[in-house]
mmCIF file of C-alpha atoms in Angstrom:
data_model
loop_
_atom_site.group_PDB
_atom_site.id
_atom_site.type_symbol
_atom_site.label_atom_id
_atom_site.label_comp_id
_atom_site.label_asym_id
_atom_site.label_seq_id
_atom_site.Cartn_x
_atom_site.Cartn_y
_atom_site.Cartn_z
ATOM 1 C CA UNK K 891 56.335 -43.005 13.170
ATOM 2 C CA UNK K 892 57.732 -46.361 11.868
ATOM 3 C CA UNK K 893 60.854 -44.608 10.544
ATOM 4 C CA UNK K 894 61.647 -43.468 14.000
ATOM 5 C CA UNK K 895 61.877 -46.836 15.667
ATOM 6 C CA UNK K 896 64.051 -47.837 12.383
ATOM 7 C CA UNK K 897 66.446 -44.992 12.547
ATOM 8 C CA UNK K 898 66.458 -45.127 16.712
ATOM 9 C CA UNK K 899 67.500 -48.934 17.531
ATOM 10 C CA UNK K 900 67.590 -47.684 21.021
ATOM 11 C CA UNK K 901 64.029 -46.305 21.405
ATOM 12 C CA UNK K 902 63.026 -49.815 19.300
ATOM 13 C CA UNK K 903 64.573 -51.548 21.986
ATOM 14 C CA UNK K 904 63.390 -49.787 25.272
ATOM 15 C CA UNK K 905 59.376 -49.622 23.815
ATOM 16 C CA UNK K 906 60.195 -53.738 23.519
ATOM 17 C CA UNK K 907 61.451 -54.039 26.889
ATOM 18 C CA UNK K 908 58.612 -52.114 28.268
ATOM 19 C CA UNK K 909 55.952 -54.451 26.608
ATOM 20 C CA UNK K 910 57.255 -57.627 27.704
ATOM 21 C CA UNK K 911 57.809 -56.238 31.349
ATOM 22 C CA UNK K 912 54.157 -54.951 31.204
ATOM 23 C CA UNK K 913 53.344 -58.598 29.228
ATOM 24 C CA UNK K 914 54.786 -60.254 32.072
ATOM 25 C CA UNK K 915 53.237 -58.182 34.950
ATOM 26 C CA UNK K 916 50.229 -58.660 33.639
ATOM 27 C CA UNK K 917 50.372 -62.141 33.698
ATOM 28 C CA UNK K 918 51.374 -62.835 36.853
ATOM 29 C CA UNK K 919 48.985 -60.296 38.567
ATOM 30 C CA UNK K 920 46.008 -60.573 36.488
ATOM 31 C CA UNK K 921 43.626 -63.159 38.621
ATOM 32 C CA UNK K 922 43.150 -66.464 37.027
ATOM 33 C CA UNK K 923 40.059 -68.466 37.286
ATOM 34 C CA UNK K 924 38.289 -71.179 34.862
ATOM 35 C CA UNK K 925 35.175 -69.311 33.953
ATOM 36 C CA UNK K 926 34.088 -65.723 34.121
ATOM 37 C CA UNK K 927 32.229 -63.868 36.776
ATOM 38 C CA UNK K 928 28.460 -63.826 35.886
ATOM 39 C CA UNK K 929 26.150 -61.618 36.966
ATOM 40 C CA UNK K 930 23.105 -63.112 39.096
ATOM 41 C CA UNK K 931 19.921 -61.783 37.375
ATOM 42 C CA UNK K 932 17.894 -64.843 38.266
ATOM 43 C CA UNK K 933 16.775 -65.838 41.954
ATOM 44 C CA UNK K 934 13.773 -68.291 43.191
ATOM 45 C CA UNK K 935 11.913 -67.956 46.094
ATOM 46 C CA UNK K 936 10.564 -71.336 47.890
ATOM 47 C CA UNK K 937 7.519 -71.498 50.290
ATOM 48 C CA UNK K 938 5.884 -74.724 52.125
ATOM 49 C CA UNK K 939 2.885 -74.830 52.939
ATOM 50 C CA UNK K 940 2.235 -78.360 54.192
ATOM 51 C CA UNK K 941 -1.267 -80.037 52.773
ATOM 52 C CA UNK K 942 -2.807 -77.185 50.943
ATOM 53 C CA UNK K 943 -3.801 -76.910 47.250
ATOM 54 C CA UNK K 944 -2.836 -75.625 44.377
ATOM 55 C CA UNK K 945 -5.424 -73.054 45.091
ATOM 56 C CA UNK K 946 -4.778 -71.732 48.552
ATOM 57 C CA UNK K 947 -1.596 -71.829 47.830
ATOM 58 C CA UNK K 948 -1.824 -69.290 45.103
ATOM 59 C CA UNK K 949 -4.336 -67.253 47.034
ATOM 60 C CA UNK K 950 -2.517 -67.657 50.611
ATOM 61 C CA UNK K 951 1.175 -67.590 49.760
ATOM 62 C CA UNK K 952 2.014 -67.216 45.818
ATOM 63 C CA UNK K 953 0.028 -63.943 45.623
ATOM 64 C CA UNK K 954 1.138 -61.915 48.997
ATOM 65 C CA UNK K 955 4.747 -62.529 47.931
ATOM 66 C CA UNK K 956 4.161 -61.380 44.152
ATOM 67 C CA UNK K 957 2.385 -58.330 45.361
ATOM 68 C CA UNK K 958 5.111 -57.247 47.435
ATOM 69 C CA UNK K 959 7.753 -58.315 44.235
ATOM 70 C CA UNK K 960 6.379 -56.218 42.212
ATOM 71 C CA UNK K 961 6.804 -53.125 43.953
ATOM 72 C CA UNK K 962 10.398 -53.323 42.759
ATOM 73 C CA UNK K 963 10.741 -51.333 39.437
ATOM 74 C CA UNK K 964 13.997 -53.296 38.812
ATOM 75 C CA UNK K 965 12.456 -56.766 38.339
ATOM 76 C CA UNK K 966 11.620 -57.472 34.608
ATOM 77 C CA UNK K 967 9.467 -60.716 35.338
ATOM 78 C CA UNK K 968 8.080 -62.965 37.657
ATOM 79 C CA UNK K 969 7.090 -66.708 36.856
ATOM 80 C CA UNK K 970 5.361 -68.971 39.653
ATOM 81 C CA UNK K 971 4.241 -72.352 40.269
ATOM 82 C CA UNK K 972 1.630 -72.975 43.165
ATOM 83 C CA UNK K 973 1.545 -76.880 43.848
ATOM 84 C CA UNK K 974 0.456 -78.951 46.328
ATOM 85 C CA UNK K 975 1.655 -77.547 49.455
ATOM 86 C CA UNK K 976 4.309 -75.766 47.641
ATOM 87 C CA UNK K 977 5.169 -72.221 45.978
ATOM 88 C CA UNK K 978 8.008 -71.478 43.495
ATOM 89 C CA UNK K 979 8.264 -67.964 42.037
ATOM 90 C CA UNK K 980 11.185 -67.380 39.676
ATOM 91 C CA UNK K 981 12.398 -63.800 39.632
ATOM 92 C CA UNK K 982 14.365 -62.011 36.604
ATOM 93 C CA UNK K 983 16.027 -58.721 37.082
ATOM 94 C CA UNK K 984 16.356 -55.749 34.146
ATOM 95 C CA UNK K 985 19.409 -55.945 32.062
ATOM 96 C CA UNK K 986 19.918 -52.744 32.640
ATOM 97 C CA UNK K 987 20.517 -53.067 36.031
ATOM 98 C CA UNK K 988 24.285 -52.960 36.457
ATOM 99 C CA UNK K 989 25.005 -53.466 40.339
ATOM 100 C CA UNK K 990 22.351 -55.770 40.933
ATOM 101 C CA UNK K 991 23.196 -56.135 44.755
ATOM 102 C CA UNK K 992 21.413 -54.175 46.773
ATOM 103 C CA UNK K 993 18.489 -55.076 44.224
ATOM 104 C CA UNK K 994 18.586 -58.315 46.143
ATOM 105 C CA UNK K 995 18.749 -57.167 49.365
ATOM 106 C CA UNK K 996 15.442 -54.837 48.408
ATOM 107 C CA UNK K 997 14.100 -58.402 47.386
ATOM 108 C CA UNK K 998 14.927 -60.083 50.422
ATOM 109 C CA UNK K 999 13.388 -57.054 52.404
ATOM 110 C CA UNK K 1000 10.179 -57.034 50.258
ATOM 111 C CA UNK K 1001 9.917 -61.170 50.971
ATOM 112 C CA UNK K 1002 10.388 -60.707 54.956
ATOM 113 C CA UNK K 1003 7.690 -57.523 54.582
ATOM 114 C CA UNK K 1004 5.345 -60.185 53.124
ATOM 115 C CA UNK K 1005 5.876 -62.826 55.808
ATOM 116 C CA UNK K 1006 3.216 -61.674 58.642
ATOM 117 C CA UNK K 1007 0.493 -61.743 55.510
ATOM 118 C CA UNK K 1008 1.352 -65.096 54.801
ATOM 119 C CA UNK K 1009 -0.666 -67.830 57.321
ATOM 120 C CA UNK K 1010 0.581 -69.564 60.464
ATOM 121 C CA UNK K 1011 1.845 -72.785 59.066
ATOM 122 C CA UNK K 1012 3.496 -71.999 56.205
ATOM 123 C CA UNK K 1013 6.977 -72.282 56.441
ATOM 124 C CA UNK K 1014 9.248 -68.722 55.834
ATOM 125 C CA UNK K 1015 10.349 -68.097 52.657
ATOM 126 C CA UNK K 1016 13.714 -69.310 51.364
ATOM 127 C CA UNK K 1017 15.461 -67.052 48.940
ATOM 128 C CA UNK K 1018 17.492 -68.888 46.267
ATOM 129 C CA UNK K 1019 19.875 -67.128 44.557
ATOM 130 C CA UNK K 1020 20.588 -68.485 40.783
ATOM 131 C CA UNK K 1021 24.151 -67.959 40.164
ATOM 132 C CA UNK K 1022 25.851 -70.525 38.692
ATOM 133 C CA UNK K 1023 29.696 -70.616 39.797
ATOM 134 C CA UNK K 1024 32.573 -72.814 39.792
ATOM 135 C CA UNK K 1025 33.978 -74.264 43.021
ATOM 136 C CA UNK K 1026 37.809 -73.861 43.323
ATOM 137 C CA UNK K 1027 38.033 -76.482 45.856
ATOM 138 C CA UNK K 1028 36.195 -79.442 46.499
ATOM 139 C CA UNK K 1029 37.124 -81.992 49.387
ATOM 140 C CA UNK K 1030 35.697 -84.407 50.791
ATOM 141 C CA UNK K 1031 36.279 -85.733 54.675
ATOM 142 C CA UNK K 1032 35.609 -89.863 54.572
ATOM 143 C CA UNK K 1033 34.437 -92.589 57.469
ATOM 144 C CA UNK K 1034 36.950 -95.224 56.327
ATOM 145 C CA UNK K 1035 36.001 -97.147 59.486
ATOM 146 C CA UNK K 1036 33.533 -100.346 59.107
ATOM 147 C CA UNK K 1037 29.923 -100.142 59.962
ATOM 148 C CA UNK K 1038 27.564 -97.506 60.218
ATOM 149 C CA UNK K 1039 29.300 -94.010 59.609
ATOM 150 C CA UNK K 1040 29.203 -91.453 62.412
ATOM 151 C CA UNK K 1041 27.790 -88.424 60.598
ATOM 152 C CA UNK K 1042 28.192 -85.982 63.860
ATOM 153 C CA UNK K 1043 31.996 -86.796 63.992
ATOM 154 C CA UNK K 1044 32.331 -85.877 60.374
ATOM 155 C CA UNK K 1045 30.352 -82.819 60.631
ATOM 156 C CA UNK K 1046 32.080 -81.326 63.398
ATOM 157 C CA UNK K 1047 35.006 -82.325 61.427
ATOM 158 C CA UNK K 1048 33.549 -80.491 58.425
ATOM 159 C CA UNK K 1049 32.707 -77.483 60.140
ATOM 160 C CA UNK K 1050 36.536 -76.806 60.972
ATOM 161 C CA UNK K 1051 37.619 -76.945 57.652
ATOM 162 C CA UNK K 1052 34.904 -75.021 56.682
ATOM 163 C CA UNK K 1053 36.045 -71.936 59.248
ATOM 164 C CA UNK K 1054 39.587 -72.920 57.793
ATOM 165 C CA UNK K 1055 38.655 -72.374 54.522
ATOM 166 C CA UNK K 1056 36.577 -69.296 55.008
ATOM 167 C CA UNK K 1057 39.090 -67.440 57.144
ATOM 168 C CA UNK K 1058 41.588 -67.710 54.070
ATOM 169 C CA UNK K 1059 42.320 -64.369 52.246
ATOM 170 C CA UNK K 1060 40.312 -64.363 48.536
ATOM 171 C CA UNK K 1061 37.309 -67.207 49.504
ATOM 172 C CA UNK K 1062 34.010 -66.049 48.525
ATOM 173 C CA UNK K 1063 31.835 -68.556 49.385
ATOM 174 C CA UNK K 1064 32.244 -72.099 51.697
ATOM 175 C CA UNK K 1065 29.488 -74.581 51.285
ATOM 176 C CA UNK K 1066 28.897 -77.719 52.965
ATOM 177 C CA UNK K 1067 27.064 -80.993 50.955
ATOM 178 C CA UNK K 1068 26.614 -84.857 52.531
ATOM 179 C CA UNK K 1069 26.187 -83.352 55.919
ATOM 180 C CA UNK K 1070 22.352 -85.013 57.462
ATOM 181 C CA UNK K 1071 20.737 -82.521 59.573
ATOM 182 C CA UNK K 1072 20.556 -83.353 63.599
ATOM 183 C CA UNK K 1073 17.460 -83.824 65.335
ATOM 184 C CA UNK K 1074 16.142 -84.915 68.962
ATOM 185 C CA UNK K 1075 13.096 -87.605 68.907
ATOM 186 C CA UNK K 1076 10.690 -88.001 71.168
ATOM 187 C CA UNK K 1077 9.892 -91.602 71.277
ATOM 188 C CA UNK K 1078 6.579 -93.020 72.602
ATOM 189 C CA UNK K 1079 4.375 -95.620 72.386
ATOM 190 C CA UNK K 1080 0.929 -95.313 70.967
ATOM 191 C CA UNK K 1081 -0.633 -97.403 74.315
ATOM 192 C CA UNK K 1082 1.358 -94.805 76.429
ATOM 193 C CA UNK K 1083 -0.488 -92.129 74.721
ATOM 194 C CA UNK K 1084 -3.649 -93.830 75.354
ATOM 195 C CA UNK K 1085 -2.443 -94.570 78.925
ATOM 196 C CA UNK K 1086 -2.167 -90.344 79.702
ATOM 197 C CA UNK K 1087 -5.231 -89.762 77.306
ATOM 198 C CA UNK K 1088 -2.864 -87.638 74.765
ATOM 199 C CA UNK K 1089 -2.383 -87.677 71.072
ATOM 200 C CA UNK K 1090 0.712 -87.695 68.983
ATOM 201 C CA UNK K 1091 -0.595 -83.954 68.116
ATOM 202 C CA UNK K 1092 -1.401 -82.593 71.514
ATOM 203 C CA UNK K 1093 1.581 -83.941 72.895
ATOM 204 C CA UNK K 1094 3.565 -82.398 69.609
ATOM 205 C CA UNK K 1095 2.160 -78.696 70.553
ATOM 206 C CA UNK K 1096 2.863 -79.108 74.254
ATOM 207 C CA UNK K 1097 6.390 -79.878 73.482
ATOM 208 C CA UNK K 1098 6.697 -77.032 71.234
ATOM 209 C CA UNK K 1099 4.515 -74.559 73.452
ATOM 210 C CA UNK K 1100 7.436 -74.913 75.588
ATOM 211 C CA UNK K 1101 9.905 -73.103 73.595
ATOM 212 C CA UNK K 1102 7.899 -70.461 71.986
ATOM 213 C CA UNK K 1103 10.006 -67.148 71.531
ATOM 214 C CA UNK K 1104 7.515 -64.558 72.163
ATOM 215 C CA UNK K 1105 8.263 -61.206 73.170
ATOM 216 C CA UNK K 1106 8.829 -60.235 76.396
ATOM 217 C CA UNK K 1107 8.464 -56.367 76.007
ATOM 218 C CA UNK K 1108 10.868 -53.674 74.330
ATOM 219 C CA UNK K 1109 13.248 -50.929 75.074
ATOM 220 C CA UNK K 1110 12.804 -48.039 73.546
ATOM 221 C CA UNK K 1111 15.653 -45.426 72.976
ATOM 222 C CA UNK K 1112 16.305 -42.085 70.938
ATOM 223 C CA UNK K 1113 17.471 -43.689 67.988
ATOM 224 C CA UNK K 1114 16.732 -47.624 68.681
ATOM 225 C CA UNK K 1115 14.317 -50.315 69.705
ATOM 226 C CA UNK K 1116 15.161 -53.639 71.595
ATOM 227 C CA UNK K 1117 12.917 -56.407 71.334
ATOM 228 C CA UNK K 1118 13.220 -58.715 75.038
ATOM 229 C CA UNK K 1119 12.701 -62.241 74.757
ATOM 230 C CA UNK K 1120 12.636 -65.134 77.434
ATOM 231 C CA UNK K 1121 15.344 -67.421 76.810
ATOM 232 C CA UNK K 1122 13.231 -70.497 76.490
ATOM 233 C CA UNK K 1123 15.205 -72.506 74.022
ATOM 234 C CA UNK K 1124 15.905 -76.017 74.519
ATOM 235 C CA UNK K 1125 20.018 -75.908 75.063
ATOM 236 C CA UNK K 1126 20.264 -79.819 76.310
ATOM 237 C CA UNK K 1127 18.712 -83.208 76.191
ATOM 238 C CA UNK K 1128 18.337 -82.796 80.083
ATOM 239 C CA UNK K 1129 16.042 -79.596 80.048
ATOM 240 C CA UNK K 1130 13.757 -81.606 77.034
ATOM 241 C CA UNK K 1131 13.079 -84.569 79.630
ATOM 242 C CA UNK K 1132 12.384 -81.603 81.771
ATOM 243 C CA UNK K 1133 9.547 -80.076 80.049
ATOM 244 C CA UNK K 1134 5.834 -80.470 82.088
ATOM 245 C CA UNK K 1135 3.552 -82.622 79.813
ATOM 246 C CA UNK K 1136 -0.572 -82.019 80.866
ATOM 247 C CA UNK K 1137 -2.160 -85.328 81.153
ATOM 248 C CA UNK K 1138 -5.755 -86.589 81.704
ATOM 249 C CA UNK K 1139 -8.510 -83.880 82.313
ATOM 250 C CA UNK K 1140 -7.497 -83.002 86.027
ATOM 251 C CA UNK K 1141 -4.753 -81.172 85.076
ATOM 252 C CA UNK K 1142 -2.092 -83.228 86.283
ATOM 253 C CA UNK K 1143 1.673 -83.100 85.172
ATOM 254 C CA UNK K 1144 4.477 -85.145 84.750
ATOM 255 C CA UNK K 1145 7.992 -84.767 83.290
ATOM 256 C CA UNK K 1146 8.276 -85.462 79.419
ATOM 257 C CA UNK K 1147 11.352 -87.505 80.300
ATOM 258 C CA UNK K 1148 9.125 -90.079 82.647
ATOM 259 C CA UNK K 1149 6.819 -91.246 79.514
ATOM 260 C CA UNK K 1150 9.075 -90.854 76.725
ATOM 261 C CA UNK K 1151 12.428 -91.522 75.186
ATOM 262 C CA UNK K 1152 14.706 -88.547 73.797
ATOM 263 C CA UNK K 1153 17.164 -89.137 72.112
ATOM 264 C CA UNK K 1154 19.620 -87.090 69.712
ATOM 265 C CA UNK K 1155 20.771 -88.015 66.354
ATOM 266 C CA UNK K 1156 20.928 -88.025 62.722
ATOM 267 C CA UNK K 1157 17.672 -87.076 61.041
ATOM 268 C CA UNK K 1158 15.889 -90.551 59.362
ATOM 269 C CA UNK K 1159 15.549 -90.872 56.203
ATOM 270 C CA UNK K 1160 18.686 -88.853 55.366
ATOM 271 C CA UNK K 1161 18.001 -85.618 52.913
ATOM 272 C CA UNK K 1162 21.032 -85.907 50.974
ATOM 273 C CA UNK K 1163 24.482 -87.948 51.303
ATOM 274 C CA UNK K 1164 27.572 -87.836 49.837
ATOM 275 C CA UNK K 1165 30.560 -90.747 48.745
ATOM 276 C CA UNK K 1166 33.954 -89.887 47.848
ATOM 277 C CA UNK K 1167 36.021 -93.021 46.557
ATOM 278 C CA UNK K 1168 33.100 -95.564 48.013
ATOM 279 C CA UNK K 1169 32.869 -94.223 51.237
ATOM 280 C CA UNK K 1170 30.617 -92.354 53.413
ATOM 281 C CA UNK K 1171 31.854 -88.633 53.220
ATOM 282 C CA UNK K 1172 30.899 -84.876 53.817
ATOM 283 C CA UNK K 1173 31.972 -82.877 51.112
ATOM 284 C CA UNK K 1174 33.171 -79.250 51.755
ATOM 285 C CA UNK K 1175 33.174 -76.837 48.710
ATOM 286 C CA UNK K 1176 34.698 -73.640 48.377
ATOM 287 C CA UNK K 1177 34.528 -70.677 45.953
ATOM 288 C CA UNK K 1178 37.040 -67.730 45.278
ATOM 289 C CA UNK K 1179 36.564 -63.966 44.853
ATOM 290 C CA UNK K 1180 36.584 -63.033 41.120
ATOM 291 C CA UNK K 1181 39.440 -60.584 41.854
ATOM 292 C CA UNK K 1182 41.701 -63.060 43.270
ATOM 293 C CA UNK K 1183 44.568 -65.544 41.899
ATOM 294 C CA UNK K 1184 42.901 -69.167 42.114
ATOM 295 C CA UNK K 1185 46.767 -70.579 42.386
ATOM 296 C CA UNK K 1186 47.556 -68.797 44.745
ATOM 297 C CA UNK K 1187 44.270 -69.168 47.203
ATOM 298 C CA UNK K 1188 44.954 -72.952 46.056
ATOM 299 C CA UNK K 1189 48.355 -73.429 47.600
ATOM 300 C CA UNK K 1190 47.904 -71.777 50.486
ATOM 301 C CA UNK K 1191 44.458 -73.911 50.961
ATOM 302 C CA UNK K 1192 46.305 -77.395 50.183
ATOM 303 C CA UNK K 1193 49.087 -76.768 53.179
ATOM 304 C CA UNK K 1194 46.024 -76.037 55.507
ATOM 305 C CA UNK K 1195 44.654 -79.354 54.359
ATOM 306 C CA UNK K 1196 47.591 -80.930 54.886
ATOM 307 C CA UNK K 1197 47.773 -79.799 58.419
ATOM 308 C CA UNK K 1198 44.120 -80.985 59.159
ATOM 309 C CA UNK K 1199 44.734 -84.383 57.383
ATOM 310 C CA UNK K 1200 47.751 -85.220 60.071
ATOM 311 C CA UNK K 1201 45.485 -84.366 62.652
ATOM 312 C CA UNK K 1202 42.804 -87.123 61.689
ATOM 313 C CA UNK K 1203 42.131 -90.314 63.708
ATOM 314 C CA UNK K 1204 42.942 -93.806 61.667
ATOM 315 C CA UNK K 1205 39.591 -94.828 59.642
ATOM 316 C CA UNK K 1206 38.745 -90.530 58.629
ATOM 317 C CA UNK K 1207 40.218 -89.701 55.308
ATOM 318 C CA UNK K 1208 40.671 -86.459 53.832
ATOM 319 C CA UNK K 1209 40.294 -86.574 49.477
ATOM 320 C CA UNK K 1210 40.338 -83.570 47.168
ATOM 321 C CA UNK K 1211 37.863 -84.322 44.702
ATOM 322 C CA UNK K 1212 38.552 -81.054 43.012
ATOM 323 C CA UNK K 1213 41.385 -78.745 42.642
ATOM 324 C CA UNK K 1214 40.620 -75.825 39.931
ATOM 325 C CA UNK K 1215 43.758 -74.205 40.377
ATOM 326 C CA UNK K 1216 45.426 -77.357 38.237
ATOM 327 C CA UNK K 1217 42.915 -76.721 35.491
ATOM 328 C CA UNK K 1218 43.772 -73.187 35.230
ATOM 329 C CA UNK K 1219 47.357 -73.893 34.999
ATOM 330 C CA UNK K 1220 46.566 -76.504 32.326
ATOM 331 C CA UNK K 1221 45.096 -73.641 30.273
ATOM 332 C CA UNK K 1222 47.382 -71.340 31.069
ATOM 333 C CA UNK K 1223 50.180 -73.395 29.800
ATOM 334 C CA UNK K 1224 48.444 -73.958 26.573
ATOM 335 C CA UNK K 1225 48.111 -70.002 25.674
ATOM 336 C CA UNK K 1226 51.577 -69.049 27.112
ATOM 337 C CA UNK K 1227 53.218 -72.291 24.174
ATOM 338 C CA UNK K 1228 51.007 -71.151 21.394
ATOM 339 C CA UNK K 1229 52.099 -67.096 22.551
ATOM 340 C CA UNK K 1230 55.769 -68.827 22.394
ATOM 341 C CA UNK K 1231 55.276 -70.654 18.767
ATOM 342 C CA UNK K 1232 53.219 -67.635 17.442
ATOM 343 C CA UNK K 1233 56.289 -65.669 18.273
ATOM 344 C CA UNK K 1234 58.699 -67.984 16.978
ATOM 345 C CA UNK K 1235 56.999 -68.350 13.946
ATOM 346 C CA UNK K 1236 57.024 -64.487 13.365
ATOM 347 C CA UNK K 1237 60.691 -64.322 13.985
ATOM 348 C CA UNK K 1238 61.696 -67.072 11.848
ATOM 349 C CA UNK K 1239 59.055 -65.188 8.757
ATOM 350 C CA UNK K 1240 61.091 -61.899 9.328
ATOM 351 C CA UNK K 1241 64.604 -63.507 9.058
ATOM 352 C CA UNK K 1242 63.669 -65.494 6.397
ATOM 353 C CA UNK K 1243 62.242 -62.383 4.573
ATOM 354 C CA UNK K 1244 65.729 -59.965 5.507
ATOM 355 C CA UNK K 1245 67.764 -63.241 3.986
ATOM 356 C CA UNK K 1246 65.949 -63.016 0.879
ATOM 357 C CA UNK K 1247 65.854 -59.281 0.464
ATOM 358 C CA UNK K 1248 69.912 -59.844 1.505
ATOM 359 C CA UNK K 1249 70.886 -62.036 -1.185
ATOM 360 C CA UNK K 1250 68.815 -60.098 -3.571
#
């Protein structure tokens, strides 16, 4: 077969031409990312349950949720921890399993089944997933300004690039970091308590009596069911202040705005915060498919970022913190010059060899 590409320059020529056109296709259509696609077969599941034991929390949360768990014939092993007030149990598919997908989703269904056995106060469960991935894009939006930052201006702020980023073709995955959760507090002095003959307890389960979503009945249909519900949800500060407080033993009412102070802010202490470059930020992360060209998804991101960045007020700063797609270039670089010198290399061998065998 060698003595036909020898005697036939022309076929040696056209089976070259065809591998570096299929070389070169190949390498600017195969997608490029920094580390491989791994598979998740590890997830945790994470349950409160605010002042109990070790002990009722095995017997009142860590158990129910393992019983359901291992109904699944796909999970190899599960490992828990019941501590105080808290319930970790680490889950470990079957490396046999290939699409592990809608494994998870029969995992999530088997933790919801288990949430009416589990009791009143605990919290519901929160499914972790364990896959560890590398962000293609990390930025980070920056109160520049002095004094105290104002964490709901850069939220808001974050949550547009974070719909910009997730509307672009090829993300996988946005994710938000730095970002303090709001809340509304209900401010009120312990004599004023003492004054309307409440506690900080009764007056906590009045307040949240008032936007209970129970069920208000159901519709039934042929081939569906509708659950009704009273909208009873708490949509301003105004309809709070609003809500009928029972004081003394007569019965009487007043207005939970007339005895206390509501307010709406960032939650105290904060759970997390982020700095980029010193100052107060909320970083925005973003992830790729595993099918798609990082550079590509990478340029098309930066020109939305530069958009948003002209649209900031002075004192906001926009920073990328990281940019995979320049990593992956790096590397690509590095194999495309050593492809280059391997193939020098061989092509100065061979004409070095034909010299010899020439002048011999």
């Amino acid at each position: 077969m060698f003595n036909l590409f020898y005697r036939n320059r022309q076929l040696l020529g056209l089976t070259l031409t065809l591998i570096i056109v299929w070389g070169l296709s190949a390498l600017f259509t195969l997608p490029r990312m920094e580390d491989p696609e791994i598979t998740q077969r590890n997830a945790q599941v994470v349950t409160f349950l605010p002042g109990a034991t070790p002990e009722r929390v095995e017997s009142l949360v860590t158990e129910p949720l393992e019983d359901e768990l291992f109904e699944l014939e796909e999970v190899d092993s599960l490992e828990s921890t019941s501590g105080t007030g808290i319930s970790i149990i680490s889950i470990e598919l079957k490396e046999s399993i290939r699409n592990v997908d809608p494994v998870w989703s029969k995992v999530r269904s088997k933790i919801d089944d288990a949430v009416p056995d589990l009791p009143p106060e605990a919290s519901d469960p929160e499914y972790q997933e364990n896959l560890p991935s590398a962000s293609a894009l990390i930025v980070g939006l920056t109160w520049e300004l002095p004094g105290e930052p104002n964490y709901l201006i850069l939220g808001r702020l974050a949550e547009g690039l974070e719909d910009t980023l997730r509307s672009l073709p090829g993300t996988d995955k946005v994710e938000r970091f730095g970002n303090p959760d709001e809340e509304i507090r209900v401010e009120i002095t312990a004599s004023e308590l003492t004054r309307l003959g409440l506690t900080a307890q009764t007056l906590s389960q009045q307040i949240a009596a008032s936007d209970a979503k129970v069920s208000a009945g159901q519709i039934q249909g042929d081939r569906s069911e509708f659950l009704l519900e009273v909208n009873s949800s708490f949509e301003s500060l105004e309809r709070i202040r609003n809500i009928p407080i029972q004081v003394g033993a007569d019965g009487a009412t007043t207005r939970l705005g007339n005895v206390a102070q509501i307010s709406q802010g960032v939650q105290e202490p904060a759970t997390n915060l982020a700095y980029v470059n010193g100052y107060p930020a909320v970083v925005v992360s973003a992830t790729v498919e595993s099918d798609y060209r990082v550079d590509t998804w990478a340029e098309v991101a930066r020109t939305a970022l530069t958009e948003m960045e002209a649209n900031l007020s002075d004192g906001l700063g926009l920073h990328i913190v990281l940019d995979q797609s320049r990593y992956v270039q790096q590397r690509l670089n590095g194999v495309i010059g050593n492809l280059m010198l391997s193939s020098l290399l061989v092509i100065g061998v061979s004409l070095l060899v034909r010299v010899r065998s020439a002048a011999s």
